[in-house]
Coordinates of C-alpha atoms in Angstrom, one line a residue:
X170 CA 85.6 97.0 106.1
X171 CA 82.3 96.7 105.4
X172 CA 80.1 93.8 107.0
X173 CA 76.6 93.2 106.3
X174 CA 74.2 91.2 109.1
X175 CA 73.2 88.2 106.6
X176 CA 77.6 87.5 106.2
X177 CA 78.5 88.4 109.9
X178 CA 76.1 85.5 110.6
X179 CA 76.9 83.2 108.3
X180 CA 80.8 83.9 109.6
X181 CA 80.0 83.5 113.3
X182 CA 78.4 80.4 112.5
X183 CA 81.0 79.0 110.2
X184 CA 83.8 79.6 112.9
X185 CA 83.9 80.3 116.5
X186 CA 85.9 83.6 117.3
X187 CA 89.2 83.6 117.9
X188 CA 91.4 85.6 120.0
X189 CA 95.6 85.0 120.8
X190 CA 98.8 85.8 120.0
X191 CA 99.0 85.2 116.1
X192 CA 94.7 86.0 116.1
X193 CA 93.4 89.6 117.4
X194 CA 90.5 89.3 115.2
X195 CA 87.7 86.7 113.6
X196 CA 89.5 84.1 111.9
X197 CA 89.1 84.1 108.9
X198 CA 88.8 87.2 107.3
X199 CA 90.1 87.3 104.6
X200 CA 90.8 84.1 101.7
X201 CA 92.4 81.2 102.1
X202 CA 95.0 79.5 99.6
X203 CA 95.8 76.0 99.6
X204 CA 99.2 75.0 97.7
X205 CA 98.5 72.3 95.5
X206 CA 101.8 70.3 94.1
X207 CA 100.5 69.5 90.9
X208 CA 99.0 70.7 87.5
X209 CA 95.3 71.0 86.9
X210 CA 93.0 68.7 85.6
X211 CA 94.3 65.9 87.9
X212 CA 92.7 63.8 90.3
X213 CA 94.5 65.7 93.1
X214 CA 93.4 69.0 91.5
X215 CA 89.9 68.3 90.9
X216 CA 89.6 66.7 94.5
X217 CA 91.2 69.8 96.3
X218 CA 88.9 72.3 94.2
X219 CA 85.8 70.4 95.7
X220 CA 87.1 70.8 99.1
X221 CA 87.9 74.4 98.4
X222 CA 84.7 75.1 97.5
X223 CA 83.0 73.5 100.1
X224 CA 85.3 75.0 102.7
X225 CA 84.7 78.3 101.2
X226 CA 81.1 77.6 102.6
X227 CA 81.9 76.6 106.2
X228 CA 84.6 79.4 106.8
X229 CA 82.5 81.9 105.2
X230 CA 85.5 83.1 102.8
X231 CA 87.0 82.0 99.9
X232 CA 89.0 79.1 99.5
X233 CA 91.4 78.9 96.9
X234 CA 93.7 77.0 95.1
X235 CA 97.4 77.6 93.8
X236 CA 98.7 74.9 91.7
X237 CA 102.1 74.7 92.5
X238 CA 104.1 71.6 90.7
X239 CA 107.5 70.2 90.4
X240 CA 110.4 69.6 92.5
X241 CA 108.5 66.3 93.0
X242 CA 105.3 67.8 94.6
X243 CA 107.3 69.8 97.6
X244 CA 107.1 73.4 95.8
X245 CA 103.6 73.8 98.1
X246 CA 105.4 72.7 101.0
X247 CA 108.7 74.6 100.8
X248 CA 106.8 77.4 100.2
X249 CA 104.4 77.2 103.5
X250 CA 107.7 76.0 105.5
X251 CA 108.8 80.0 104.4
X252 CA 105.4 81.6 104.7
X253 CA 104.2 83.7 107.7
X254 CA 102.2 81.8 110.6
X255 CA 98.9 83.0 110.0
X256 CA 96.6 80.6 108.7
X257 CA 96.0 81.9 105.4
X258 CA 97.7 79.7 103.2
X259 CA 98.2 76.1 104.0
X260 CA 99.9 73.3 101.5
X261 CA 98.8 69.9 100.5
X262 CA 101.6 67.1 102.0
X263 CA 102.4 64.6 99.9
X264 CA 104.7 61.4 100.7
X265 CA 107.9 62.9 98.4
X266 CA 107.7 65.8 101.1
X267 CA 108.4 63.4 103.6
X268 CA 110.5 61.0 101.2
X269 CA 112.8 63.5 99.9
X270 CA 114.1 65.0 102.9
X271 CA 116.3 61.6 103.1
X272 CA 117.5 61.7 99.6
X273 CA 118.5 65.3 98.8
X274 CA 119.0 68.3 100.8
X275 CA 115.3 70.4 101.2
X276 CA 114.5 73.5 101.7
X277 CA 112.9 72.7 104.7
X278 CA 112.3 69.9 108.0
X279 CA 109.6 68.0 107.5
X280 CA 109.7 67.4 111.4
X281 CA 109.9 71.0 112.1
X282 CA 109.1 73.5 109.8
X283 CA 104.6 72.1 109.6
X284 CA 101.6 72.5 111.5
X285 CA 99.8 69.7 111.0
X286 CA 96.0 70.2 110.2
X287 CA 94.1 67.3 109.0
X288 CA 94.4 64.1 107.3
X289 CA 92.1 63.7 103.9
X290 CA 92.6 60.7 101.9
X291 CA 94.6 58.7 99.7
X292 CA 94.4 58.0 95.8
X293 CA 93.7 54.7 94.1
X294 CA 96.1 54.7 91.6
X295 CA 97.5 51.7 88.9
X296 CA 99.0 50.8 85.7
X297 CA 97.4 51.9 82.7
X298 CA 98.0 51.6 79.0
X299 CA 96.0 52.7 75.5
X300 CA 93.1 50.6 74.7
X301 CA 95.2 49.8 71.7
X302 CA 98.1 48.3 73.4
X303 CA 99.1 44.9 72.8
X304 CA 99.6 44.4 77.0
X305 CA 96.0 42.6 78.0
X306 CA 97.9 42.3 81.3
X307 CA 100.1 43.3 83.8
X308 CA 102.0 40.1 83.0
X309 CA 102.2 40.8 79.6
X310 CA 103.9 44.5 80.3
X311 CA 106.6 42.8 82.7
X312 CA 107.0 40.0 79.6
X313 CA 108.2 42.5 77.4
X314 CA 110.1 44.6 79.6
X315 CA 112.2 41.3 80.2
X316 CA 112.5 40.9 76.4
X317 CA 113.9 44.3 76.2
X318 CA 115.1 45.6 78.7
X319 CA 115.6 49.4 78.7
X320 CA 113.2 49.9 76.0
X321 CA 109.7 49.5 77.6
X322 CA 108.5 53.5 78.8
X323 CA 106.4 54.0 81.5
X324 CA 105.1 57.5 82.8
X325 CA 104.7 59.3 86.2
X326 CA 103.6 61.9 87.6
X327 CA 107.4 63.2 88.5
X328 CA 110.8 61.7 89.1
X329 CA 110.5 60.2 93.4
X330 CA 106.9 60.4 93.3
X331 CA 104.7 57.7 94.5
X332 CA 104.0 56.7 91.0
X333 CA 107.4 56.8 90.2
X334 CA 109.0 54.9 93.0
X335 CA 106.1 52.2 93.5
X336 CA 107.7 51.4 89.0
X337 CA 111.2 51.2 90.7
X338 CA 110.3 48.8 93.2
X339 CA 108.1 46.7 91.1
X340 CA 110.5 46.3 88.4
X341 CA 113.7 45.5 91.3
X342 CA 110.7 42.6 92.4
X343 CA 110.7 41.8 88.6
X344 CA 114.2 41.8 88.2
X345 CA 113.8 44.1 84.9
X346 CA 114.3 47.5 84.1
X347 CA 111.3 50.3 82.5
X348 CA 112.8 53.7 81.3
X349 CA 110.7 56.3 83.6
X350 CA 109.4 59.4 82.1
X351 CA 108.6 62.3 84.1
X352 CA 105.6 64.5 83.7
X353 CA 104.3 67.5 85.5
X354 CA 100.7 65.7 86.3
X355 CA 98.9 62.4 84.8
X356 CA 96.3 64.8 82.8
X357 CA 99.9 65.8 80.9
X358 CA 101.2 62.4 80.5
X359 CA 97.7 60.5 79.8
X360 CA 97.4 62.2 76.0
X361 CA 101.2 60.8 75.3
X362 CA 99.9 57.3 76.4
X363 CA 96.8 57.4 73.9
X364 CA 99.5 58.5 71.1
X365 CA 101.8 55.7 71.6
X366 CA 104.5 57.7 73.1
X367 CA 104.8 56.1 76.2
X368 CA 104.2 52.4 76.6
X369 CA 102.1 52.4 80.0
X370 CA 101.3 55.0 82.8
X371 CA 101.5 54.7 86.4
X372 CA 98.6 57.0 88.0
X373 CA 95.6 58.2 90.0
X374 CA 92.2 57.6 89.0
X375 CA 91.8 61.3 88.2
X376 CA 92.0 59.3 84.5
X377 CA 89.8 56.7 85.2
X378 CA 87.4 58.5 82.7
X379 CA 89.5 57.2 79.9
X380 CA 89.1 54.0 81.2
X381 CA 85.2 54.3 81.8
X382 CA 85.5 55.8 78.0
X383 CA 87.4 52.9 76.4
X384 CA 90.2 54.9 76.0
X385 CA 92.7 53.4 78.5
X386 CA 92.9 50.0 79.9
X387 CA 94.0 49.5 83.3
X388 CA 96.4 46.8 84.7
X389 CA 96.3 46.5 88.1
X390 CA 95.3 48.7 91.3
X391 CA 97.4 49.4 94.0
X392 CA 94.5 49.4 96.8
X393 CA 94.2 46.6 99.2
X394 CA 90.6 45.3 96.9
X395 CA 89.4 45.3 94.1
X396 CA 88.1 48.6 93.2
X397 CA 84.2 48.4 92.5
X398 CA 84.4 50.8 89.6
X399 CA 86.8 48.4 87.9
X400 CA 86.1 44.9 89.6
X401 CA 87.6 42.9 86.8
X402 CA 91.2 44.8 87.2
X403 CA 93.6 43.1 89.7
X404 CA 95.2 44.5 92.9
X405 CA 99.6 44.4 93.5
X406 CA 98.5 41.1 96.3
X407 CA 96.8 39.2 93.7
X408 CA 99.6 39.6 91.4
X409 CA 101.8 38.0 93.7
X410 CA 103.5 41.3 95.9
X411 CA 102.7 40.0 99.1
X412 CA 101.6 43.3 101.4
X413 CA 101.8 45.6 98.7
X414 CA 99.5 48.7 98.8
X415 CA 100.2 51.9 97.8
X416 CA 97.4 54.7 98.3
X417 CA 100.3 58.1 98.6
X418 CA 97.4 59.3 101.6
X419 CA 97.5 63.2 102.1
X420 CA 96.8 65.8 104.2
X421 CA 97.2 69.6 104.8
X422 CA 99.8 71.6 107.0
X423 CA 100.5 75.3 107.6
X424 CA 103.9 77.0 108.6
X425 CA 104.7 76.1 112.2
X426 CA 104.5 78.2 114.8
X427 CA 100.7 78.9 114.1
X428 CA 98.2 79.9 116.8
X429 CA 96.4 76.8 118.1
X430 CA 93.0 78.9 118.1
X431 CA 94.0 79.1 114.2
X432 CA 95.1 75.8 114.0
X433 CA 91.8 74.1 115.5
X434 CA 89.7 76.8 113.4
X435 CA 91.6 75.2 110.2
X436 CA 91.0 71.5 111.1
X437 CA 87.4 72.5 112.0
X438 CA 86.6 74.4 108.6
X439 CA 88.6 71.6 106.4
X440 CA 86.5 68.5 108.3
X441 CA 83.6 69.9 107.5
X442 CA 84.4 70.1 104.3
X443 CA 85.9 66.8 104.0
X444 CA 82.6 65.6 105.0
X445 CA 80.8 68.2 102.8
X446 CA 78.2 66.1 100.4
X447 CA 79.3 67.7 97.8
X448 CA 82.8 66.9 98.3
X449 CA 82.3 63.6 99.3
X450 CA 80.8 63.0 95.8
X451 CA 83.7 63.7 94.1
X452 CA 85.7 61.2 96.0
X453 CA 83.3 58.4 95.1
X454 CA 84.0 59.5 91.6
X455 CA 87.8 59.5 92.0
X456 CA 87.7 56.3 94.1
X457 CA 89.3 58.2 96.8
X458 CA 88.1 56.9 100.4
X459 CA 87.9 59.6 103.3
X460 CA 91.0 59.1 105.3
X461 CA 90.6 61.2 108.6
X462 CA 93.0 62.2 110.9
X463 CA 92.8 65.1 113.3
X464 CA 95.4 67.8 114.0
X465 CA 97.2 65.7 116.7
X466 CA 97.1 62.7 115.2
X467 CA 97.9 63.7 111.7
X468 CA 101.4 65.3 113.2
X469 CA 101.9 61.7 114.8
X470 CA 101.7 60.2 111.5
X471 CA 103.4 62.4 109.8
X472 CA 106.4 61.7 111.7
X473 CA 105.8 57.7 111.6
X474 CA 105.7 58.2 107.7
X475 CA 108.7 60.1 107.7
X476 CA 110.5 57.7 109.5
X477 CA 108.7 54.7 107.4
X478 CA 110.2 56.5 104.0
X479 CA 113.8 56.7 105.3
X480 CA 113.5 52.9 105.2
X481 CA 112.2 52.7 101.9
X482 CA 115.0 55.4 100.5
X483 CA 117.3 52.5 102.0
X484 CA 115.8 50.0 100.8
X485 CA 115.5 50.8 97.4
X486 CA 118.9 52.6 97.3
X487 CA 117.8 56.2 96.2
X488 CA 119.8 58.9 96.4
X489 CA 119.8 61.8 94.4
X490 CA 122.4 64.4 95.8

């Protein structure tokens, strides 16, 4: 392999060299794929491309991304839980990879089967509905799924997501009952919402265009304030759900059993990234906040969230098989 003095630099600054079991050589040196759970186009896409290309800087090779979605955002995970210790593809680790686990049998142990690497953020995400809607509120939504109930449609971003389940509980607080439709990502769902095909969307801000366009008119936020973008749009506690937040936070984990040199080379590359002008731009414009947890403490909360979404499965009564 051929090197030349202006890259070996740039490498040996980007990352320190490594050597162990699992790492005989610079690390990296060769790309890097992060799994990404859902289609492209959506806010989770468009975020993880920015820290991509941004970590594509600081490791000094390529960073890309695989969509991977369906099976309820886990196909990135299952797949790393599989995948060979090496550091060279890491997966995206949503709540349903944590949620599932106690609903259905996985393909994997969400206490076992990870390396933890580092925490990123969460989404701000809400109810939405066309601009031509007759819903002028979140009130008037709930209104009419009491008047018929059964009939009022409301899309996600796929069945036991975040999106999904945060509908279920609402309407069980509402005592009324939407009709959920699944799609593979809210880019997907958001042009059924503009025809009148679906009544309202639950989703990320990764739309918040069509809002900013006139296109969409959002409900309420799930974040714990008002969002500044959209200061007249109500949060879940000033509608009444005392303690309700919902931000669906993420992070990224390889397969266990990875090298710690790796491992801390990973969390090192991806923070500076996270941190990355460039990238922190796009959260701004996603309304995304930075939500950073190191390796350590990341795997700590992964297993408190775990733990935290067996409740909630309880709770709600979900099981799926």
């Amino acid at each position: 392999m051929t090197i030349t003095r202006r890259g070996a630099i740039g490498a040996a600054l980007a990352v320190p060299f490594i050597r162990g079991a699992a790492a005989q050589e610079r690390f990296p040196n060769r790309p890097i794929t992060i799994l990404v759970p859902f289609t492209p186009g959506g806010a989770t896409d468009v975020q993880m491309r920015a820290l991509a290309e941004a970590a594509t800087r600081h490791f000094g090779q390529t960073v890309l991304v695989e969509n991977r979605p369906g099976a309820g955002s886990t196909l990135g995970a299952a797949a790393v839980a599989r995948a060979r210790p090496d550091g060279y593809l890491v997966a995206q680790i949503t709540l349903p990879v944590l949620r599932l686990p106690h609903m259905q049998r996985m393909p994997y142990d969400a206490t076992k089967d990870f390396t933890p690497i580092i925490h990123l953020t969460g989404y701000l995400f809400g109810v939405l509905v066309s601009v031509n809607s007759p819903y002028m509120t979140w009130q008037d939504l709930v209104a009419d799924a009491r008047r018929r109930p059964g009939q009022v449609r409301v899309g996600n971003t796929g069945a036991n997501g975040t999106p999904h389940l945060t509908m279920v509980d609402l309407a069980a607080r509402e005592n009324i009952e939407f009709i959920h439709v699944p799609f593979r990502g809210e880019s997907e769902a958001a042009p059924q919402l503009m025809g009148g095909h679906i009544e309202a969307q639950a989703a990320g801000s990764g739309i918040g265009a069509l809002v900013d366009e006139g296109k969409l008119r959002m409900l309420n936020v799930w974040v714990r304030e008002r969002s500044p973008r959209w200061p007249t749009v109500p949060t879940l506690i000033e509608l009444g759900y005392r303690d309700m937040v919902v931000t669906s936070p993420y992070g990224l984990a390889a397969p266990a059993g990875l090298d710690p040199a790796v491992r801390a080379a990973l969390h090192d590359g991806f923070k500076a990234a996270l941190y990355d002008p460039s990238h922190l731009a796009v959260l701004r414009r996603l309304d995304q906040p930075v939500e950073y947890l190191n390796a350590e403490d990341y795997g700590r909360n992964l297993l408190q969230v775990y733990e935290e979404e067996r409740q909630r499965v309880e709770r709600l009564g979900l099981r799926t098989g």
